[in-house]
Tab-separated table of C-alpha atoms in Angstrom:
chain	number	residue	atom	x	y	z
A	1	UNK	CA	287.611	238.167	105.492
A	2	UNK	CA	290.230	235.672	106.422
A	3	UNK	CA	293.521	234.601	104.885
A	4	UNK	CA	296.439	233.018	104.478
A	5	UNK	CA	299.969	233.961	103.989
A	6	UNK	CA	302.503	231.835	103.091
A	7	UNK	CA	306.332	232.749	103.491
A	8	UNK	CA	308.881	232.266	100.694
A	9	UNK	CA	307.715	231.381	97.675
A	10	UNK	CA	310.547	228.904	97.233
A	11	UNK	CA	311.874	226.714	99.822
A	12	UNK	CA	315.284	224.172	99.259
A	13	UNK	CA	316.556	221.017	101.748
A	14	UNK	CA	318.558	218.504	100.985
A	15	UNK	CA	317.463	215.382	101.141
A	16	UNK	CA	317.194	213.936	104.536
A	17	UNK	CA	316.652	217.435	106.030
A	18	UNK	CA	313.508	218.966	108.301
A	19	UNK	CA	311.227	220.501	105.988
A	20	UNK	CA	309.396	223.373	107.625
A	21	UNK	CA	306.901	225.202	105.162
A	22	UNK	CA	305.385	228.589	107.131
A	23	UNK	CA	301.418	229.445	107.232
A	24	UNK	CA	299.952	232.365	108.861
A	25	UNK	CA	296.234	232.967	108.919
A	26	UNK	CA	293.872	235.732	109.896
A	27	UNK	CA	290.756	235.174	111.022
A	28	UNK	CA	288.154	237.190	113.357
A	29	UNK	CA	287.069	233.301	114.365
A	30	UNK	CA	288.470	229.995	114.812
A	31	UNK	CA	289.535	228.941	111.750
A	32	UNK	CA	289.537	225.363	109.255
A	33	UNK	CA	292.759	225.448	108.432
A	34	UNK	CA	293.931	222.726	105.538
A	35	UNK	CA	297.487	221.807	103.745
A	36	UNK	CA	297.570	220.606	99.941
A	37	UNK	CA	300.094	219.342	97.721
A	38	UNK	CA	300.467	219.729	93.678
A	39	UNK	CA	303.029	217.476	92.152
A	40	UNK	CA	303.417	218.676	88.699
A	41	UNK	CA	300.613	218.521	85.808
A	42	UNK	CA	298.389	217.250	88.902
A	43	UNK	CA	295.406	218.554	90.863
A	44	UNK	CA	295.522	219.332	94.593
A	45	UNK	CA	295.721	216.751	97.241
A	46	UNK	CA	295.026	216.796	100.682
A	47	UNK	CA	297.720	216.626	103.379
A	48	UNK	CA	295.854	217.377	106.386
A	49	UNK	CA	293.328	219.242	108.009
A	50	UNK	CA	292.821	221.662	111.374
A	51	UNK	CA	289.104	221.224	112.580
A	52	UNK	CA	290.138	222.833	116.020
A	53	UNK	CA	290.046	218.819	117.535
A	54	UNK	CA	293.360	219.239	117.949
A	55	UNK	CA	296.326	221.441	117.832
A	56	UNK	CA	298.674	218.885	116.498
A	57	UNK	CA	297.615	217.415	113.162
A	58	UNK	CA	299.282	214.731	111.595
A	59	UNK	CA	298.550	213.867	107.679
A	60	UNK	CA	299.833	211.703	104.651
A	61	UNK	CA	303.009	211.100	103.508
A	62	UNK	CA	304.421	211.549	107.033
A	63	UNK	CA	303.570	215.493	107.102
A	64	UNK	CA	302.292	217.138	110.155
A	65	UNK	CA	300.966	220.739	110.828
A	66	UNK	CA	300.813	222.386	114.846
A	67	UNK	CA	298.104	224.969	114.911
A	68	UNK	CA	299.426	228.053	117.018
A	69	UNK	CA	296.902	230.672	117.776
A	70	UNK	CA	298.708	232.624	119.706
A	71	UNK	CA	301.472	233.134	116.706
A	72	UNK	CA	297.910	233.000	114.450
A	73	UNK	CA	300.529	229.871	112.297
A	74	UNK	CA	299.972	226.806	110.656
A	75	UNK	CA	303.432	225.788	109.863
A	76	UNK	CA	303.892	222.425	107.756
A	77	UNK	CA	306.601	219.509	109.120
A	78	UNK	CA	308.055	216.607	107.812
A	79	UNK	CA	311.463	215.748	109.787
A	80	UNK	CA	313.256	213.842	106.922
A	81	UNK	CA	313.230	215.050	103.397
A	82	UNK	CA	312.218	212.468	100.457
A	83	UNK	CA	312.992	213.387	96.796
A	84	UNK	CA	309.393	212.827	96.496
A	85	UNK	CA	308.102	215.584	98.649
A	86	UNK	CA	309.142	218.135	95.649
A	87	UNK	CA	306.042	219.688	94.931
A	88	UNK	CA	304.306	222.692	95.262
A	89	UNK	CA	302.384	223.058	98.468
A	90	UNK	CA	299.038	225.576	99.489
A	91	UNK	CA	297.937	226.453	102.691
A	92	UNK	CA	294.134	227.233	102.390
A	93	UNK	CA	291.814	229.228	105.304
A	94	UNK	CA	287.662	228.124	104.735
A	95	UNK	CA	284.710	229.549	105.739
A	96	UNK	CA	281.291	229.758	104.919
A	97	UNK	CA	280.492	233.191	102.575
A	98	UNK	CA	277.203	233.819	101.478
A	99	UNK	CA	276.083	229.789	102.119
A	100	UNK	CA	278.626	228.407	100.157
A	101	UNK	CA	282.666	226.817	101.600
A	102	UNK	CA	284.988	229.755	100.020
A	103	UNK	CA	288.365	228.377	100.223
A	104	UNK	CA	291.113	230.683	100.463
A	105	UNK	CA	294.601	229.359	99.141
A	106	UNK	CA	298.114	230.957	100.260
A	107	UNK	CA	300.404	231.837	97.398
A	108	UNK	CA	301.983	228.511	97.330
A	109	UNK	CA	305.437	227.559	98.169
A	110	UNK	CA	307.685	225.367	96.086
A	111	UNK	CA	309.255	223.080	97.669
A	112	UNK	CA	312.961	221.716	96.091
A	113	UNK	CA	314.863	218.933	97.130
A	114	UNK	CA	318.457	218.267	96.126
A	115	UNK	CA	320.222	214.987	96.510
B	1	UNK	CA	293.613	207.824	92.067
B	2	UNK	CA	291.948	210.769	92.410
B	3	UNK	CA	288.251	210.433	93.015
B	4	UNK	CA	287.316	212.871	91.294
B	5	UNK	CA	287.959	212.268	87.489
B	6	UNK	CA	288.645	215.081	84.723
B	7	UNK	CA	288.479	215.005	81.014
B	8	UNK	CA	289.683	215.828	78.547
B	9	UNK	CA	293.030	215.822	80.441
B	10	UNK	CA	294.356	218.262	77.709
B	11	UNK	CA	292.673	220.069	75.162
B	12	UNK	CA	293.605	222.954	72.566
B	13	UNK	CA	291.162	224.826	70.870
B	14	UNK	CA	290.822	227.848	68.248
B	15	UNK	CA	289.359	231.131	70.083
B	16	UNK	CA	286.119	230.316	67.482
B	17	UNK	CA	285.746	226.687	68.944
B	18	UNK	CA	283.311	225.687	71.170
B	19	UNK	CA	284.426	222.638	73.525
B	20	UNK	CA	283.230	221.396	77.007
B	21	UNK	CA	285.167	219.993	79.931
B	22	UNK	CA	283.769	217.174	82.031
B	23	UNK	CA	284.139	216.316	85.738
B	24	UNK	CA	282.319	213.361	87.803
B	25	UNK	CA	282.328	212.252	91.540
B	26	UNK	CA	280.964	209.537	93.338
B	27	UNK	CA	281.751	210.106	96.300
B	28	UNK	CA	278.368	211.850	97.034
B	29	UNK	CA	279.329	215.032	97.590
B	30	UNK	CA	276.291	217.680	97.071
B	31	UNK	CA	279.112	220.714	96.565
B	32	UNK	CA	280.844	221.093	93.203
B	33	UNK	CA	283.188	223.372	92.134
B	34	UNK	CA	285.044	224.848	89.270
B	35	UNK	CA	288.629	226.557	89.699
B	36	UNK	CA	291.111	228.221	86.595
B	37	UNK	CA	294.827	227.867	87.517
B	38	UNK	CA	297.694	230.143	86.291
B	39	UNK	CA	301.439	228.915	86.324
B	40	UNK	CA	303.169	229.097	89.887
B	41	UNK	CA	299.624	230.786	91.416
B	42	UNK	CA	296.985	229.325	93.505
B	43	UNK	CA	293.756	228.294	92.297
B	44	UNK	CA	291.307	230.985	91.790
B	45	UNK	CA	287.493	230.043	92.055
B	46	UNK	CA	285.202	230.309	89.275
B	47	UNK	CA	281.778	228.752	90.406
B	48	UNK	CA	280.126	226.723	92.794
B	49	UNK	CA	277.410	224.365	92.554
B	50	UNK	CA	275.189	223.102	95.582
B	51	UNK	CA	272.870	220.709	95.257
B	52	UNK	CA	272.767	221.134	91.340
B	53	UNK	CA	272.085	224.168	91.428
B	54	UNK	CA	274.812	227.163	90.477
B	55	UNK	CA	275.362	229.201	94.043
B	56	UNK	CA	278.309	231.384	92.315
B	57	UNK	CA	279.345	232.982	89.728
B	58	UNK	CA	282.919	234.707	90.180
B	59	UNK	CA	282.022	237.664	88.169
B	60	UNK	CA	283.143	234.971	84.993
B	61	UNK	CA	282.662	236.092	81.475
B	62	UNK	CA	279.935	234.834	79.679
B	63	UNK	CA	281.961	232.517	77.207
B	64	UNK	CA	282.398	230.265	80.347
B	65	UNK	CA	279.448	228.301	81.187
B	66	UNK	CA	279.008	225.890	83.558
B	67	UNK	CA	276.298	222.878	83.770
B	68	UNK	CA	274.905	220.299	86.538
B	69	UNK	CA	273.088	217.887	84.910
B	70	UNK	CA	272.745	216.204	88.016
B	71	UNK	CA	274.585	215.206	91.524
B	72	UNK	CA	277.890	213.461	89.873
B	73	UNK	CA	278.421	215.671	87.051
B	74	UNK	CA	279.321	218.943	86.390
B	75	UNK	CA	280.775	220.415	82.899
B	76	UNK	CA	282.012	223.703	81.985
B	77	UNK	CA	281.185	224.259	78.003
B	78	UNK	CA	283.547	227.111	76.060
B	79	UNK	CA	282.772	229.506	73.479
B	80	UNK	CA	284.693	232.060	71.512
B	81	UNK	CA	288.052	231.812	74.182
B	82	UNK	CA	290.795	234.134	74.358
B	83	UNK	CA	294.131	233.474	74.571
B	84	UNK	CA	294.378	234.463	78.195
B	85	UNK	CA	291.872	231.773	78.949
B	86	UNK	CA	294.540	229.221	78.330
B	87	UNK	CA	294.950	227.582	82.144
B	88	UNK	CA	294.555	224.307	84.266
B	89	UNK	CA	291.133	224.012	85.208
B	90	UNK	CA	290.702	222.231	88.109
B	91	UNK	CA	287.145	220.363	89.094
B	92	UNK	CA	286.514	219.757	92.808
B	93	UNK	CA	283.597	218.638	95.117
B	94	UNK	CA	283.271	218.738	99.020
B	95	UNK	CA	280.640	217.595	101.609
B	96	UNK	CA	279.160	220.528	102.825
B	97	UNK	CA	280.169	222.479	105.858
B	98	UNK	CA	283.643	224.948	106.128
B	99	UNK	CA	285.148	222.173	107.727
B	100	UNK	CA	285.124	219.627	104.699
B	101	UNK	CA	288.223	219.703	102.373
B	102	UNK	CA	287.471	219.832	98.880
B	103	UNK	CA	289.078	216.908	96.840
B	104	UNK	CA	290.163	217.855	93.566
B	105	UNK	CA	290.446	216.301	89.847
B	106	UNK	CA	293.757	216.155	87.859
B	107	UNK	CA	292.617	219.118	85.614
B	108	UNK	CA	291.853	219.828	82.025
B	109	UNK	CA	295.212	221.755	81.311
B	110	UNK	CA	293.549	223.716	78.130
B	111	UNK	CA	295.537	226.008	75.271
B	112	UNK	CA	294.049	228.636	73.344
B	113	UNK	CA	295.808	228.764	69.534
């Protein structure tokens, strides 16, 4: 079965900062790898997705993700903090159980950032 | 603006209620699918609809029940709740195929009194 794991639970930069969420999968196969977002009292919404086009993946909201398969990552980058980028954000592993897309979420990882 | 549009956006109900939660998508997506969120934890499944027609059932309790009346819409009616129950629940659809991200609805965040 594959999955996700996504370290720290809680992650803090100031404002202005790199902000460098961290992904690992594991999967027997090569995997569709995608990046959501959850602002408060909101459904998810998608930041990007790894379709194996490309190992570099750039999304919204100037968010990018580099695919690694030899470190089996998919760590999330934005160089420069915004106060708007607090959030809570899910790495999710999908595949195709029993005919149907099962999407696999990571624990989440809050993001924080202070002024 | 989500494309994928949720109501009621709140609702709280008495564990003898019975109530129903609504989701519809245009986008033409043929996979629907129903998730129940916990504070600070990730989204955990609850069925899946393909073409109309249910394809899972997350080993869900019978006082959920879920309905495709056809390719837009999908509801999830409620019956006889527990106070556990109360969670976000989160509507989503997809194109098919593993490599198609789901795009998900605000949520019906939903109390049981």
């Amino acid at each position: 079965a594959q999955s996700v794991t996504q370290l720290g639970s809680h992650v803090s930069v100031s404002e202005g900062a790199l902000v460098l969420l961290r992904c690992n999968y594991s999967s027997s196969v090569p995997p569709y790898l995608f990046w959501y977002v959850q602002y408060p009292n909101q459904g998810l919404q998608l930041l990007l997705k790894y379709t194996s086009a490309a190992t570099l993946v750039k999304g919204i909201n100037g968010f990018e993700a580099e695919f690694k398969k030899s470190e089996t990552s998919f760590h999330l980058t934005k160089p420069s903090a915004h106060m708007s980028d607090a959030a809570e954000y899910f790495c999710a592993v999908s595949d195709i159980a029993g005919g149907y897309q099962k999407v696999t979420f990571g624990t989440g990882t809050k993001l924080q950032v202070i002024p | 603006d989500t494309e994928v549009t949720q109501t009621p956006k709140h609702l709280v109900m008495g564990m003898t209620n019975k109530k129903s939660l609504k989701c519809e998508q245009h986008m033409g997506h043929r996979a629907m699918y129903w998730y129940k969120q916990k504070a600070k934890k990730p989204p955990e499944l609850m069925f899946v609809y393909s073409y109309e027609k249910l394809s899972i059932n997350e080993s869900v309790p019978s006082r959920f029940s879920p309905e495709c009346p056809n390719s837009s819409l999908l509801n999830l009616h409620l019956h006889a709740l527990q106070p556990e129950d109360s969670a976000l629940y989160l509507c989503a659809s997809s194109q098919e195929g593993s490599n198609q991200p789901q795009h998900f609805g605000d949520g019906t965040r939903l109390s049981i009194l």
